[in-house]
Structures are given as structure tokens and as C-alpha cells.
Coordinates of C-alpha atoms and ligand atoms in Angstrom, one line a residue:
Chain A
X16 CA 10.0 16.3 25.0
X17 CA 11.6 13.4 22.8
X18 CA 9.7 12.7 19.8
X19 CA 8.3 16.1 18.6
X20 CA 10.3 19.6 17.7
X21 CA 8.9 22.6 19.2
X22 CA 7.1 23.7 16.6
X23 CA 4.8 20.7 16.2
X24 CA 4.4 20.4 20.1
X25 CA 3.2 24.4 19.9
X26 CA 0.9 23.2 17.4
X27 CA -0.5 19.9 19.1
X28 CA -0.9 21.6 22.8
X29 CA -2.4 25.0 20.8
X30 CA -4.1 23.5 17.9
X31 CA -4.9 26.5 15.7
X32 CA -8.9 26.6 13.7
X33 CA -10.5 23.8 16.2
X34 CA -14.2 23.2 15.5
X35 CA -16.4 23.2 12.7
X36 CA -18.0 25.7 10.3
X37 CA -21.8 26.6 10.3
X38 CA -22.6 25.9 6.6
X39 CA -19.9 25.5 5.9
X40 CA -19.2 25.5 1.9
X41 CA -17.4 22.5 1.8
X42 CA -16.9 19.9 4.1
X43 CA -14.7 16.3 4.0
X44 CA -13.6 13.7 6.2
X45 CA -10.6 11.6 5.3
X46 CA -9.4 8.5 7.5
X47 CA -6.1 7.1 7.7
X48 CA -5.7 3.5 6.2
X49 CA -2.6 3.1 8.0
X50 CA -3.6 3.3 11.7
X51 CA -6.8 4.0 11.5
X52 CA -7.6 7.6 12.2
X53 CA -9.6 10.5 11.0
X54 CA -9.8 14.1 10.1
X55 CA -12.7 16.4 9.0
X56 CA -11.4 19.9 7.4
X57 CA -14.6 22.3 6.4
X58 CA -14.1 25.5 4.6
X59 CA -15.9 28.9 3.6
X60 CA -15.1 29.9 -0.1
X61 CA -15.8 33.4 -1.4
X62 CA -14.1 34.2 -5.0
X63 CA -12.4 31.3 -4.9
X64 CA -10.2 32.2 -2.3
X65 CA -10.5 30.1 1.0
X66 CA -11.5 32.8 4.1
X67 CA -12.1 30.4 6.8
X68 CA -11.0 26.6 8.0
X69 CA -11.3 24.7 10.9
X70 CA -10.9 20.9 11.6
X71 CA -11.7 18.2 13.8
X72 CA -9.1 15.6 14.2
X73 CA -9.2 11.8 15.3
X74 CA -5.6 10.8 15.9
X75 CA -2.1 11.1 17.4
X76 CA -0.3 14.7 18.3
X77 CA 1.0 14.5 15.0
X78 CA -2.2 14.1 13.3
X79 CA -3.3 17.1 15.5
X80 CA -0.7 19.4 14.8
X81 CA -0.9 18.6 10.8
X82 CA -4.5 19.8 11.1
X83 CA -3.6 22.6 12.8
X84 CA -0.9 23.8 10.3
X85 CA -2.9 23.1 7.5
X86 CA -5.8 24.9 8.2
X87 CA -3.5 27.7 8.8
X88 CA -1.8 27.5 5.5
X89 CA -5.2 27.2 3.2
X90 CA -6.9 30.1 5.2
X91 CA -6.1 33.1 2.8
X92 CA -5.4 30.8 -0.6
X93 CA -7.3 30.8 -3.6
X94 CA -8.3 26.9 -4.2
X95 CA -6.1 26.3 -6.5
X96 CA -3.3 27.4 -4.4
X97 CA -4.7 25.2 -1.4
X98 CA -4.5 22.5 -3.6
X99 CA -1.1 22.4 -4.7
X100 CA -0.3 22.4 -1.0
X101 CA 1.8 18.8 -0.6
X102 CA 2.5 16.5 2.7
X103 CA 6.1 17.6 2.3
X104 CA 4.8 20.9 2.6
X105 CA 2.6 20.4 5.5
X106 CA 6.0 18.5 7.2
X107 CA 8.1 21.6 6.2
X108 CA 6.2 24.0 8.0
X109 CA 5.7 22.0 11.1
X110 CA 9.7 22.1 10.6
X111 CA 9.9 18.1 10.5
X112 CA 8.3 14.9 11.6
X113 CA 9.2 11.4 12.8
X114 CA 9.8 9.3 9.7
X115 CA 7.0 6.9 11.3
X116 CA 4.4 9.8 11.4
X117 CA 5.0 11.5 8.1
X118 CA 1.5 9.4 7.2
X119 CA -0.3 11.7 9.7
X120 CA 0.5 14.9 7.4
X121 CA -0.9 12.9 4.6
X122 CA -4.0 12.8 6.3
X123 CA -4.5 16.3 6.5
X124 CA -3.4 16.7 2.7
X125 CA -6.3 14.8 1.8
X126 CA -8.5 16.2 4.1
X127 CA -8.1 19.3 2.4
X128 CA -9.0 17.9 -1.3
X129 CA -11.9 16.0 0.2
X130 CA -13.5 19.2 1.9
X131 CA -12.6 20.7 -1.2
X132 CA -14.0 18.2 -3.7
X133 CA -17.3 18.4 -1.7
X134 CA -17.3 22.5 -2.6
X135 CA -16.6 21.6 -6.5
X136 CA -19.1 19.4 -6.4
X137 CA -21.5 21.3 -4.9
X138 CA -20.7 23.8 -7.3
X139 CA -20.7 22.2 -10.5
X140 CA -16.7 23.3 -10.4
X141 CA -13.9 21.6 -11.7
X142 CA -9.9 22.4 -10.9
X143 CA -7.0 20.5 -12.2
X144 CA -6.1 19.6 -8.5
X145 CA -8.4 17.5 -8.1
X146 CA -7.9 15.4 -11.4
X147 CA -7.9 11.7 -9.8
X148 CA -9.1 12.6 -6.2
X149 CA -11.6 10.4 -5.1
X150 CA -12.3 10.6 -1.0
X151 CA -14.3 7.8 -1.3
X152 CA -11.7 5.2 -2.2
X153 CA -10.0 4.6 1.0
X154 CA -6.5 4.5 -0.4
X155 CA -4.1 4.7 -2.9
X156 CA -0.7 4.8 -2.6
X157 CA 0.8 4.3 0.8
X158 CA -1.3 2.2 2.4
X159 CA 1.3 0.1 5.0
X160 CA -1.8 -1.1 6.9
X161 CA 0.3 -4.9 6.9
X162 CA 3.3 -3.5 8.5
X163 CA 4.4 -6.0 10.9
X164 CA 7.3 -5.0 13.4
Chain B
X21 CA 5.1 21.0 38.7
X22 CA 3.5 17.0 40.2
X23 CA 5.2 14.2 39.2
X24 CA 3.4 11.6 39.2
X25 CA 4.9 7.8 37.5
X26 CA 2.1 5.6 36.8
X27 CA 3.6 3.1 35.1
X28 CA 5.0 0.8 37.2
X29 CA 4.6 -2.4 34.9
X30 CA 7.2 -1.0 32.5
X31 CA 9.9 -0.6 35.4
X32 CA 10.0 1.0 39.1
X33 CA 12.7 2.8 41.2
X34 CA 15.2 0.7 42.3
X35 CA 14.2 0.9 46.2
X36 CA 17.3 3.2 48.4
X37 CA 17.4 -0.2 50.6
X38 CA 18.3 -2.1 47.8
X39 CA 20.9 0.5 46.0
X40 CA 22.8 0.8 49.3
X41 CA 23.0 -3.5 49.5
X42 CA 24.0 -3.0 45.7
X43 CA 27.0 -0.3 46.3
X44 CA 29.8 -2.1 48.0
X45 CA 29.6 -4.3 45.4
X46 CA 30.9 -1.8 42.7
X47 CA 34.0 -1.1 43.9
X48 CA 35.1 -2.2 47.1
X49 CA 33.9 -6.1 46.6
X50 CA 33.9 -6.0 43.1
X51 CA 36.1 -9.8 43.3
X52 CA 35.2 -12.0 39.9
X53 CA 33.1 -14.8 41.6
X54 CA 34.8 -17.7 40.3
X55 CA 38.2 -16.5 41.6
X56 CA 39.5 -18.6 44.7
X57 CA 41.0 -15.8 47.1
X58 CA 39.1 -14.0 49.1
X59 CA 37.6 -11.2 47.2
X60 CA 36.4 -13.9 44.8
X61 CA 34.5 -16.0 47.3
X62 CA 33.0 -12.8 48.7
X63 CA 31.3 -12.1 45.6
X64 CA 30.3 -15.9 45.8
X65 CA 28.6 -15.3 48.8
X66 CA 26.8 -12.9 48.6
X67 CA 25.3 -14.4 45.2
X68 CA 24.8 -17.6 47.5
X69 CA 22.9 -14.9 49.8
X70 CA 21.1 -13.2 47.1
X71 CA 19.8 -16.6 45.1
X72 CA 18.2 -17.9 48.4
X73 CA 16.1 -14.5 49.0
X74 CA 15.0 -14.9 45.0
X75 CA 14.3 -18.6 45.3
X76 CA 12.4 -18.2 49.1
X77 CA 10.0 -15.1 46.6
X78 CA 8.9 -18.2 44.5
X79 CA 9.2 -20.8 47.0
X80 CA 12.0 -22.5 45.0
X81 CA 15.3 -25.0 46.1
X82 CA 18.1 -22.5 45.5
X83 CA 19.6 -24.8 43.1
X84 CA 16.5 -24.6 40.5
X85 CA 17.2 -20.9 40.2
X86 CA 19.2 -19.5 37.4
X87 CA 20.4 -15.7 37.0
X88 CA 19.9 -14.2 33.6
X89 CA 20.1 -10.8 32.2
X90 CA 16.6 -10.2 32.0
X91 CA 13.0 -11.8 31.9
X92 CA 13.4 -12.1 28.1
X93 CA 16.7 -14.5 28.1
X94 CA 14.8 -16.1 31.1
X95 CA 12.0 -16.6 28.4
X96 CA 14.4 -17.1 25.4
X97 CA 16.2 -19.5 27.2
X98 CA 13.0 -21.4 28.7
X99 CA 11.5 -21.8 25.3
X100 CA 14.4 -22.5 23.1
X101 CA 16.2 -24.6 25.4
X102 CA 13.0 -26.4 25.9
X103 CA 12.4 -27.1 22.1
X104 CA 16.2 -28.5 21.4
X105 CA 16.0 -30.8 24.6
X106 CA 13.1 -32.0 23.2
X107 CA 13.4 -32.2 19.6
X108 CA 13.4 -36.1 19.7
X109 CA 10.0 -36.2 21.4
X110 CA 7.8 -33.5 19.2
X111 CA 8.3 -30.0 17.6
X112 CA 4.3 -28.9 18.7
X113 CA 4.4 -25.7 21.3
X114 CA 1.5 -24.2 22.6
X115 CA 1.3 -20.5 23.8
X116 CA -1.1 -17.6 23.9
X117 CA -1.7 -14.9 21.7
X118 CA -1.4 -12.2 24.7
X119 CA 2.1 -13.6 25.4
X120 CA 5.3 -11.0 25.9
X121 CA 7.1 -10.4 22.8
X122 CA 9.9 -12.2 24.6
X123 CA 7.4 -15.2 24.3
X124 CA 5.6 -14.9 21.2
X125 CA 9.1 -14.1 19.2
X126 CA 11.1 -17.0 20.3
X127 CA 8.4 -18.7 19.4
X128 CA 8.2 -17.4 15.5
X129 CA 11.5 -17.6 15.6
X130 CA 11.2 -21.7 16.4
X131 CA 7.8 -21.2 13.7
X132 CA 11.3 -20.5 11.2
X133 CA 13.0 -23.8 12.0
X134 CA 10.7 -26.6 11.9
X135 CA 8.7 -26.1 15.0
X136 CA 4.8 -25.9 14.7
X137 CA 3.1 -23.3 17.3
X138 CA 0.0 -23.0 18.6
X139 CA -1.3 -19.8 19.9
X140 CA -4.8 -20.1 22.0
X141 CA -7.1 -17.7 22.0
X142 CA -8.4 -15.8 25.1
X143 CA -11.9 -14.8 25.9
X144 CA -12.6 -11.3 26.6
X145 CA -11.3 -10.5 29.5
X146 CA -8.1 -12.1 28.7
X147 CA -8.3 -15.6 30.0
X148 CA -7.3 -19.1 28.5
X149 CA -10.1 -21.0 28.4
X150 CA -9.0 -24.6 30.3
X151 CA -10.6 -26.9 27.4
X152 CA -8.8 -25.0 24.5
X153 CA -5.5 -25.7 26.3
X154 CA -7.0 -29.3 26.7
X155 CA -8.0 -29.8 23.0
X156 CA -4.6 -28.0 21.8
X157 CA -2.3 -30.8 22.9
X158 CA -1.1 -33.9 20.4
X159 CA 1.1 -36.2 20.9
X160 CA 3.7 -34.4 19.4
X161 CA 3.1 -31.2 22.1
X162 CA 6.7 -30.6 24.0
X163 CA 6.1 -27.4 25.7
X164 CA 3.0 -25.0 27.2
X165 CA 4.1 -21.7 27.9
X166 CA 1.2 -19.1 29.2
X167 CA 2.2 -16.1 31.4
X168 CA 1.0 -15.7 34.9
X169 CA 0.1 -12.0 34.9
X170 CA -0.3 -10.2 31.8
X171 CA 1.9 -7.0 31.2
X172 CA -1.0 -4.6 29.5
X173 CA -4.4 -5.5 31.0
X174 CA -3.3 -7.8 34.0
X175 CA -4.9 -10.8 33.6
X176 CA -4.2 -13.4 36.0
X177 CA -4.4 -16.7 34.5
X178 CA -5.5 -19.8 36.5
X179 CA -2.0 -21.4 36.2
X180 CA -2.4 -24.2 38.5
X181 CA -5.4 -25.8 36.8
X182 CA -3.7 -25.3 33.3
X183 CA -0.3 -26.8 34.6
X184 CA -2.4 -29.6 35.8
X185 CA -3.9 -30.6 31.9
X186 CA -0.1 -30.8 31.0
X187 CA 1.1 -32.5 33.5
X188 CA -1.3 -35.4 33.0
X189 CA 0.0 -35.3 29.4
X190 CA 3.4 -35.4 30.5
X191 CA 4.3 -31.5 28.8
X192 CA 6.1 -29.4 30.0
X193 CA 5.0 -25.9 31.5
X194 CA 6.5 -22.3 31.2
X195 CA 5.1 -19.6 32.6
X196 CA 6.4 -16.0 32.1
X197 CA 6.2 -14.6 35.4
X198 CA 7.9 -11.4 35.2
X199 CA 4.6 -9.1 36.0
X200 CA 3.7 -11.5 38.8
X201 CA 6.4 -11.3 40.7
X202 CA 5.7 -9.4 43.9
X203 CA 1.9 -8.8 42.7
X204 CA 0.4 -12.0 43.4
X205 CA 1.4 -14.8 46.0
X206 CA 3.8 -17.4 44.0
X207 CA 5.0 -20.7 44.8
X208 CA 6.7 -22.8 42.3
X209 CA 6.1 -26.3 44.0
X210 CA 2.1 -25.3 44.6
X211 CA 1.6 -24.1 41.2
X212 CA 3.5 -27.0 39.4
X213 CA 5.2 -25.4 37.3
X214 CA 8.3 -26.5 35.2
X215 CA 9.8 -23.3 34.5
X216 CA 9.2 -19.4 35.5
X217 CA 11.0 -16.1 34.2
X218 CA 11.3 -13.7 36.7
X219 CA 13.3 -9.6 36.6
X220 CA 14.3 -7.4 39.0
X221 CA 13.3 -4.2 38.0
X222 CA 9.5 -4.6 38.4
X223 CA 9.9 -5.4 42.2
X224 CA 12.2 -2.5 42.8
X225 CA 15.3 -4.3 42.2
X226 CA 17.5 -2.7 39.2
X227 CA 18.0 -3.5 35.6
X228 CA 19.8 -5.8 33.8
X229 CA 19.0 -9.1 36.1
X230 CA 16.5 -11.9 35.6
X231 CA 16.2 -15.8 36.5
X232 CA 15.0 -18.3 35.1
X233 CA 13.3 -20.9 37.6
X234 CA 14.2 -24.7 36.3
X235 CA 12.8 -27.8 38.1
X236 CA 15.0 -30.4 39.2
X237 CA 15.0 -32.6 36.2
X238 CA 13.9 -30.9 33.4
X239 CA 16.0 -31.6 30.2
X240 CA 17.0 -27.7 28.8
X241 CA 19.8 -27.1 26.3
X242 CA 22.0 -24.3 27.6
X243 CA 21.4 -21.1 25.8
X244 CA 24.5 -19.2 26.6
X245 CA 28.2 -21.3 26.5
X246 CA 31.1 -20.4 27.8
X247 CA 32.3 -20.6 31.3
X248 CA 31.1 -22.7 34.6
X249 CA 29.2 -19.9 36.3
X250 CA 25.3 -20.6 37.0
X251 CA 26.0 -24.6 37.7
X252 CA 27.4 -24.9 34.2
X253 CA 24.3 -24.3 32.8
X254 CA 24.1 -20.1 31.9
X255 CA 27.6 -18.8 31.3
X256 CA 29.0 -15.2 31.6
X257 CA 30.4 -13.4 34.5
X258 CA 27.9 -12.8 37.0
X259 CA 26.0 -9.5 37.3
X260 CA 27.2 -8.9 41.1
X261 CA 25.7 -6.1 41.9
X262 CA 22.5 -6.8 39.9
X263 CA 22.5 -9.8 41.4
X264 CA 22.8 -8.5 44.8
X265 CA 19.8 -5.8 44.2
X266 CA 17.9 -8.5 42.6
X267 CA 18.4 -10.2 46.0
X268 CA 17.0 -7.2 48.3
X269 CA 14.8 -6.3 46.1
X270 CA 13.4 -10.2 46.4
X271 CA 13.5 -10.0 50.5
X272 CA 11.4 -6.7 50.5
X273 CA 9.1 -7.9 48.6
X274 CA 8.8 -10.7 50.6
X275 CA 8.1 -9.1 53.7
X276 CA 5.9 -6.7 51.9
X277 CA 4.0 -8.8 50.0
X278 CA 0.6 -8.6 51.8
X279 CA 0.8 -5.2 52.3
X280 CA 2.2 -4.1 49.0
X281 CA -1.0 -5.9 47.6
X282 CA -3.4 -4.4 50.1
X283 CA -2.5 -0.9 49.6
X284 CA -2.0 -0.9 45.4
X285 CA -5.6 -2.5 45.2
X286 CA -7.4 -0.3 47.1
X287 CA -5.9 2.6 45.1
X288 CA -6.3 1.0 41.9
X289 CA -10.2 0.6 42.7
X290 CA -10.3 4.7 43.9
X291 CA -8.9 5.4 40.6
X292 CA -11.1 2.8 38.5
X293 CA -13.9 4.2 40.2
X294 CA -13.1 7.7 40.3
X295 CA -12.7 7.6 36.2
X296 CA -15.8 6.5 36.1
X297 CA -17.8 8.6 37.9
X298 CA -16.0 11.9 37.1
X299 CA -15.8 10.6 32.5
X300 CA -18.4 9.5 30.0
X301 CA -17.7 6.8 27.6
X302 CA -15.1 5.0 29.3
X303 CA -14.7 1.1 29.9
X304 CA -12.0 -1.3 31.8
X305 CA -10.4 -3.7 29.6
X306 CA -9.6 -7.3 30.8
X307 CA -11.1 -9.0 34.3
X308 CA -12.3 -6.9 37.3
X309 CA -11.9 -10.1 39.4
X310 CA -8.2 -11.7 38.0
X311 CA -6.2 -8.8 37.5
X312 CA -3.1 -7.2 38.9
X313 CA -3.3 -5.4 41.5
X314 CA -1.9 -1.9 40.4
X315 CA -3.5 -2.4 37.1
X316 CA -5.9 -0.3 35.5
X317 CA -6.1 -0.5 31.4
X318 CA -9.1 1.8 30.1
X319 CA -10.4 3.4 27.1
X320 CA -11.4 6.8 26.9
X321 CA -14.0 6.3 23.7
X322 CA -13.1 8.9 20.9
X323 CA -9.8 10.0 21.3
X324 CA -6.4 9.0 20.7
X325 CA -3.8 7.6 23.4
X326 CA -0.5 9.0 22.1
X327 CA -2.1 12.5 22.2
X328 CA -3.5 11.9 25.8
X329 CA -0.4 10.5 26.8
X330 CA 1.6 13.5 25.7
X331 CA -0.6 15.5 27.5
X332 CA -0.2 13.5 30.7
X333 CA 2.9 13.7 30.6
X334 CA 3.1 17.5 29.7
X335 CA 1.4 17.6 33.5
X336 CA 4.4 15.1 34.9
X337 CA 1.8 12.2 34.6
X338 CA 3.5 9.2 32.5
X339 CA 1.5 6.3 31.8
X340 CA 1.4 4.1 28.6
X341 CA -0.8 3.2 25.8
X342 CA -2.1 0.4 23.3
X343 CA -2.8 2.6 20.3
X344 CA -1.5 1.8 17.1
X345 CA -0.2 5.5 17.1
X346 CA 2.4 5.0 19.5
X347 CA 3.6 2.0 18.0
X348 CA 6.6 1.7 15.6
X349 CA 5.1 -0.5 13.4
X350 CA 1.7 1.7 13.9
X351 CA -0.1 -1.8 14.7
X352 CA -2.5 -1.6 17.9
X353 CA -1.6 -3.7 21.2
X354 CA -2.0 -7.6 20.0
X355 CA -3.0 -8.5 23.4
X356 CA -6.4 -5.8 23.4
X357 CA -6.8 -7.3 20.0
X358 CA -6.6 -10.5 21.2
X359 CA -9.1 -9.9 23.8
X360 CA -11.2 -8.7 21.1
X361 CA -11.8 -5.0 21.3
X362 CA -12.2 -3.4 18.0
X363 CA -9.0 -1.1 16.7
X364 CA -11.0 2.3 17.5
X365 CA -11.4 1.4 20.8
X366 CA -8.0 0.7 21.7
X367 CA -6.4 3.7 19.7
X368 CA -8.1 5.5 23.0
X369 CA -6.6 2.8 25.8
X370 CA -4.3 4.0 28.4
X371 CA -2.8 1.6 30.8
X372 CA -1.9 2.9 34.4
X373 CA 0.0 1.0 36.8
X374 CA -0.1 1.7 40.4
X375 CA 3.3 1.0 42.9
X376 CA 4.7 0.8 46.0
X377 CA 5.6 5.2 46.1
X378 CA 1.9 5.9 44.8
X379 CA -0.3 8.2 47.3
X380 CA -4.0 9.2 47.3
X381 CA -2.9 12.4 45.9
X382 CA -1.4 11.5 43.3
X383 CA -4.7 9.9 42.0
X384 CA -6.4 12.6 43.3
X385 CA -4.3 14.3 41.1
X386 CA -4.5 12.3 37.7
X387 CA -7.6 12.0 37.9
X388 CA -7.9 15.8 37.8
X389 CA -5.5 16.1 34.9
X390 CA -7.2 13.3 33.0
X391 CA -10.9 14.9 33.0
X392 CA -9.2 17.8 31.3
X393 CA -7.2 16.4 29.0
X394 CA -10.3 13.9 27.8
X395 CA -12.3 17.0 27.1
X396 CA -9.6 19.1 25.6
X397 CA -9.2 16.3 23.5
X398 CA -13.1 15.1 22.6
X399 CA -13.1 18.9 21.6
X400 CA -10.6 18.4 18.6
X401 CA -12.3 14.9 18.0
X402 CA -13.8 14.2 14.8
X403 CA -15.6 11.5 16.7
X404 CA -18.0 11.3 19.4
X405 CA -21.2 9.6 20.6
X406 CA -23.5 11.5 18.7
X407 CA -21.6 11.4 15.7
X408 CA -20.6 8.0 15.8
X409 CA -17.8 6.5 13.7
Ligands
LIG510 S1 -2.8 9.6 13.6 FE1 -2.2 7.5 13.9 S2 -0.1 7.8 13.9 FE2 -0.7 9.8 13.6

């Protein structure tokens, strides 16, 4: 089909980690600004190394297959490592997106910090990754919520 | 695997009656109408021919009927034409906000050069309200346009009674008539209009043709200059075989016309109804009672319409939707917000539009794929009823 590779199609028709933890040890929500979508990502710590993920996803294929792939890629990480994980990385791994959805991987970027945040927090924990991060401010840098055709 | 098209308000399947009128006109007749031997007045005929079937559709004098290449120069045309005739008289147009792009752009693009616009609001289920049309007019008002039947959730607009405000203010009326065309009974003379864009494809008639219905009398500047063709007043060599197809597709409608609307209502209403007794948290946007007969716009709360679309179509079902995630611009459908419904609720609407080719099984059908693809999709939601926003 037209408008999504293979990859991201695989993702959005089998979305990997669907659901949400039971006590989870962190959990955070992020919405999109731009079209108005949202995403919840809720993780198990133990060590400092992520062992579980799953997510719950408001929003387009692209938004569903981001979620998907990035609960994947944090599943196994220490949290530093999961927080050094970028967009461009999340789009790299889904092997591309349409230049118009590339906001959707964003999403699940922050997703991650917010769930993430909520575990430091929680914890009395601090990490460099999060230095700025605040899931409660709506947006910050590419907010194109006035884009007119 | 089922294939089942519901989305017969973006374009339908030119009709095999129609392609086989169209196909001598490729080759074999292919004479440049405006030639004076033979194979030239052939070609002049059969437009003759076909602009009598499209005029008869509308209840038009073939002379006030004008072939375009679509229902957006028919539009373009109307409203720019309109504005330069008139530019002596006043530079105030009204027009809706759930108007075609085709509509609403000319008019920003007049917004650009002087012209002041008004665009009325609609109440919720998507109809102008008689006394804002009333209360919108100044002196300085040269043109009304307000479509007939609108493209996303089918509103049919009372177009005689609004045509009557402007005609006792001496304005001119437009009406973009492209979705009405073979879904509701039209005639020109009836509804008062001054001018109506029509298009082929969405009777079964191919792309690439449209007309532009003009009263006799009303001032318009020419849009397109060049040649004689048209009575002097759209130039270009004629689309023959569009034309032609346009013409068929015009007659069959004609003759089908009650039947056509008969059968797509009754189906829309099994599917409405079906929806909602087999899915939770759904609702119909725009009017039960003035809508379009194969129309059926409805929100799935919760989810997301791109995704569910993809899905559909995944199972061979195509259909289209208002959410702000299948836009380019990632803005949601201006005529749901328009009608009021709030930007999460129309990131889940899905328009399906029922045609002439659609069976009972195919709903049958969609409807089955559609209760699984909600759940599949409520399942991944971060939303739902309990939750809330
Ligand atoms: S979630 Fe809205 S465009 Fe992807």
C-alpha cells in the first residue's frame, strides 16, 4: 500500500507490547500538539535496566507503529540508554516515514521520557536525559498546530 | 479477497454504457469540432447531443449550459467571473464555511484582491440558517454561493428558499452542485438559481468534464480566452469524448433517478442502523432528514480514522476520513468543524458513500470488517469511555 514501507505497515497491523503494565514502575502519557493525538508508554525497571514496556496509542498508523518500535527498542536498555534513544532513531528503525508523519515518532520519543520521568520521580532519581523534560508543558519545539494547507 | 468501494462521493466507475458511447469518439470520430468537413461537424453533433441530455438532468435551455474540465473551473469560473462582471456594483461575497475547496479558495483568493467575503456559519447538522443569509447581505453584496449537497456529511441545503432572499435583493446565486447531481431531483428554473457546477465523474460519467450552468442574462467575465468553442464564452478544444460520457452518463441518470435514490437510501439506513446496533460509542454527523442519499459520515469515539481506514482497506474496504491525520496539512475536516464537533471526535469520523454497484452484502460485509477493526483498534487506544480524554 502507498504511503507506508513494509516495515511500518508490519508494525501498525502487528503492533508489538499492546496494553498496559500492572504497577507498573513508571507510567506517562504524552499528546501530540500538532494533530492532536496521544500515547501512554508504562514501564517495569529493575537495576536500572528497563525489562518490560507496553503502550496504548491514540493516533494514525504511524503513531501506532512508532509505539510499537519503541517499546521494542527500550525493552532490554538501561534508562539511560532508553533515553538517548531519538525520533531519528525511532524513524530509522521503522526504516523511514512520510515527511508529514515524522511528528508521530516524536510522540513516542516523549512518551518514553514522560513514563520515565514519572519512575525518577517516584524514585527520588535524577539522569542527565531528562535535564529540561517537562511532560507537563504541552510543547516545545515543533509545534505546527497553525499549519494551514 | 471482497472488494468493496464505498466511496462514491470522491468518484465512481465510469458506467460500460457510457465507455462504449465514449469509444468511437477516440479514434474513429476523433474530427476537431470547430472544423467544417464532415468529421468536424460529427464531433459537433454529438456535443449538440450530449449538452441536451446534461441540460434535460438540470432542467436547463441547452444554451445556459457550459462544458468545463471539472466542477472546480465550473466553480472557479462562476465565482471569479461573477466578481469581475460585477466589480462596478460591489466587492461583498457571501459563502459558507462547509463550501468545496473549489469554493472557499477562489474565494480567499478574491479575499487577496480587494474583495470582502463572508462565510456563514451552519448549525449542527450542517445547514445555513435562512436569517443569517438574510442579515449577511449589504448593499455592496454581488454574489451568494452555497452548495446544494455537501461532499463530507451530505447536507442538503434548502436552496430554493435561500435563492429566494437574494433574489429579492437582486444578488446573484451560485450553487455548487457537483454532489447533487444525480442524488437529489434538480431543476434549475424551479430552484432559481443563477448558476450551478456540475462533473461527470460522480454520476458515472468519466473524468476530466464539468459545466457550468449560466442563466440567460447573467453578466460573467470569461475565465478561459482563446478560441470560439463554448458560444465564445469557455475556450479550449472540446473534451469529445468526455463530453460524450458526460452526456450518457447524464441520460442514465435521468432515467434512473428514482430508482437510483430508492435503492442507495434504503442501504444507507441498513448500514446507519446496523453500525449502531452491532458498535458502542458511535454518532452520525450532519442531518438524518436532509442528507444524501448514499451518505453516511460517523464517528467511531476513541480511535483514529487514518488507522481504521488502513485497515478497511487492508480488507478491500475503501472509504474516507475527516481526521486531521490523514490530512496534509494535519488540520481536521473544516466542514465537521464547522458543524461544530470538537477535533477528538472527528479524528475518529469515517465517511462512507453508498452507489449505484453497492449490494446488501457488501454492507453485510463492512459492517463485519468494521466491528473488528473498531475493537482491534479501541484495544491499542489510549482512550476510551472509562478513561475519558
Ligand atoms: S498521530 Fe496524528 S498524524 Fe500521526
Amino acid at each position: 500500500m502507498g504511503m507506508y514501507n513494509d516495515k511500518v505497515m508490519d508494525h501498525f497491523m502487528n503492533p508489538h507490547n499492546i496494553g498496559e503494565l500492572e504497577n507498573p514502575d513508571g507510567i506517562g502519557t504524552y499528546g501530540s500538539p500538532v494533530c492532536g493525538d496521544m500515547m501512554q508508554i508504562s514501564i517495569r525497571v529493575q537495576d536500572e535496566i528497563i525489562t518490560d514496556a507496553k503502550f496504548k496509542t491514540f493516533g494514525c498508523g504511524s503513531a501506532i507503529a512508532s509505539s510499537s518500535v519503541a517499546t521494542d527498542m527500550i525493552i532490554g536498555k538501561t534508562i539511560d540508554q532508553a533515553l538517548a534513544i531519538t525520533n531519528k532513531q525511532i524513524i530509522d528503525e521503522l526504516g523511514g516515514l512520510p515527511a508529514v508523519k515524522i511528528h508521530c515518532s516524536v510522540l513516542a520519543d516523549h512518551a518514553i521520557k514522560a513514563a520515565i520521568y514519572d519512575f525518577a520521580q517516584k524514585n527520588g532519581k535524577i539522569y542527565a536525559g531528562l535535564e529540561g523534560f517537562d511532560p507537563n508543558e504541552d510543547d516545545e519545539e515543533n509545534d505546527t498546530c497553525d499549519t494551514e494547507e | 479477497m471482497r472488494q468493496v468501494y464505498l466511496d462514491y462521493a470522491a468518484t465512481t466507475p465510469v458506467k460500460e454504457e457510457v465507455l462504449k458511447e465514449m469509444i468511437p469518439f477516440f479514434s474513429e470520430n476523433f474530427g476537431n469540432p470547430s472544423s467544417l468537413y464532415t468529421k468536424g461537424s460529427a464531433s459537433k453533433e454529438a456535443i449538440m447531443i450530449a449538452r441536451r441530455k446534461v441540460s434535460s438532468l438540470i432542467g436547463a435551455d441547452e444554451n445556459e449550459l457550459f462544458f468545463t474540465s471539472s466542477g472546480t473551473e465550473a466553480d472557479d469560473w462562476a465565482i471569479i467571473g461573477i466578481a469581475d462582471a460585477l466589480k462596478s456594483k460591489g466587492n461583498h461575497i457571501i459563502t459558507t464555511g462547509i463550501e468545496h475547496h473549489a469554493v472557499l479558495h477562489s474565494c480567499e483568493y478574491l479575499a487577496k484582491n480587494g474583495y470582502e467575503i463572508t462565510f456563514l456559519p451552519v448549525d449542527k447538522e450542517g445547514r445555513v440558517r435562512a436569517e443569517d443569509l438574510e442579515n449577511a447581505i449589504t448593499d455592496k453584496t454581488i454574489l451568494v454561493s452555497i452548495m446544494y449537497v455537501n461532499n463530507e456529511v451530505g447536507t442538503i441545503q434548502d436552496i430554493k428558499e435561500l435563492c429566494r432572499i437574494t433574489k429579492s435583493k437582486n444578488v446573484v446565486f451560485h450553487t455548487d452542485a457537483v454532489q447533487a447531481l444525480g442524488n437529489v431531483k434538480i431543476n434549475v428554473k424551479e430552484l432559481g438559481v443563477d448558476l450551478m457546477s456540475i462533473s461527470g465523474h460522480k454520476i458515472y460519467g468519466p473524468k476530466g468534464i464539468g459545466a457550468l450552468y449560466i442563466k440567460r442574462g447573467t453578466k460573467i467575465s470569461d475565465f478561459m480566452h482563446g478560441g470560439a468553442q463554448e458560444n465564445k464564452k469557455r475556450a479550449g478544444t472540446e473534451n469529445l469524448t468526455g463530453i460524450v460520457g458526460f452526456g450518457k452518463a447524464a441520460e442514465l441518470a435521468e432515467l434512473n433517478s428514482e430508482n437510483h435514490i430508492t435503492k442507495v437510501t434504503e442501504l444507507r439506513n441498513y448500514f446507519i442502523d446496523q453500525v449502531f446496533e452491532k458498535i458502542d460509542d458511535v454518532f452520525l454527523n450532519g442531518s438524518r432528514e436532509f442528507r444524501h442519499p448514499g451518505n453516511a459520515n460517523i464517528t467511531f469515539e476513541f480511535i483514529e480514522g487514518e488507522a481504521m481506514l488502513l485497515y478497511l482497506d487492508l480488507l478491500g474496504i475503501s472509504v474516507s476520513t475527516g481526521s486531521a491525520c490523514s490530512s496534509a496539512s494535519l488540520t481536521p475536516s473544516h466542514v465537521l468543524t464547522c458543524l461544530g464537533v470538537p477535533v477528538e471526535k472527528i479524528h475518529g469520523s469515517l465517511r462512507f458513500t453508498i452507489g449505484d454497484p453497492t449490494t446488501k452484502e457488501d454492507i453485510d460485509y463492512v459492517i463485519e470488517k468494521l466491528v473488528e477493526v473498531v475493537a482491534k483498534l479501541r484495544a491499542i487506544s489510549s482512550v476510551s469511555k472509562a478513561k475519558g480524554w
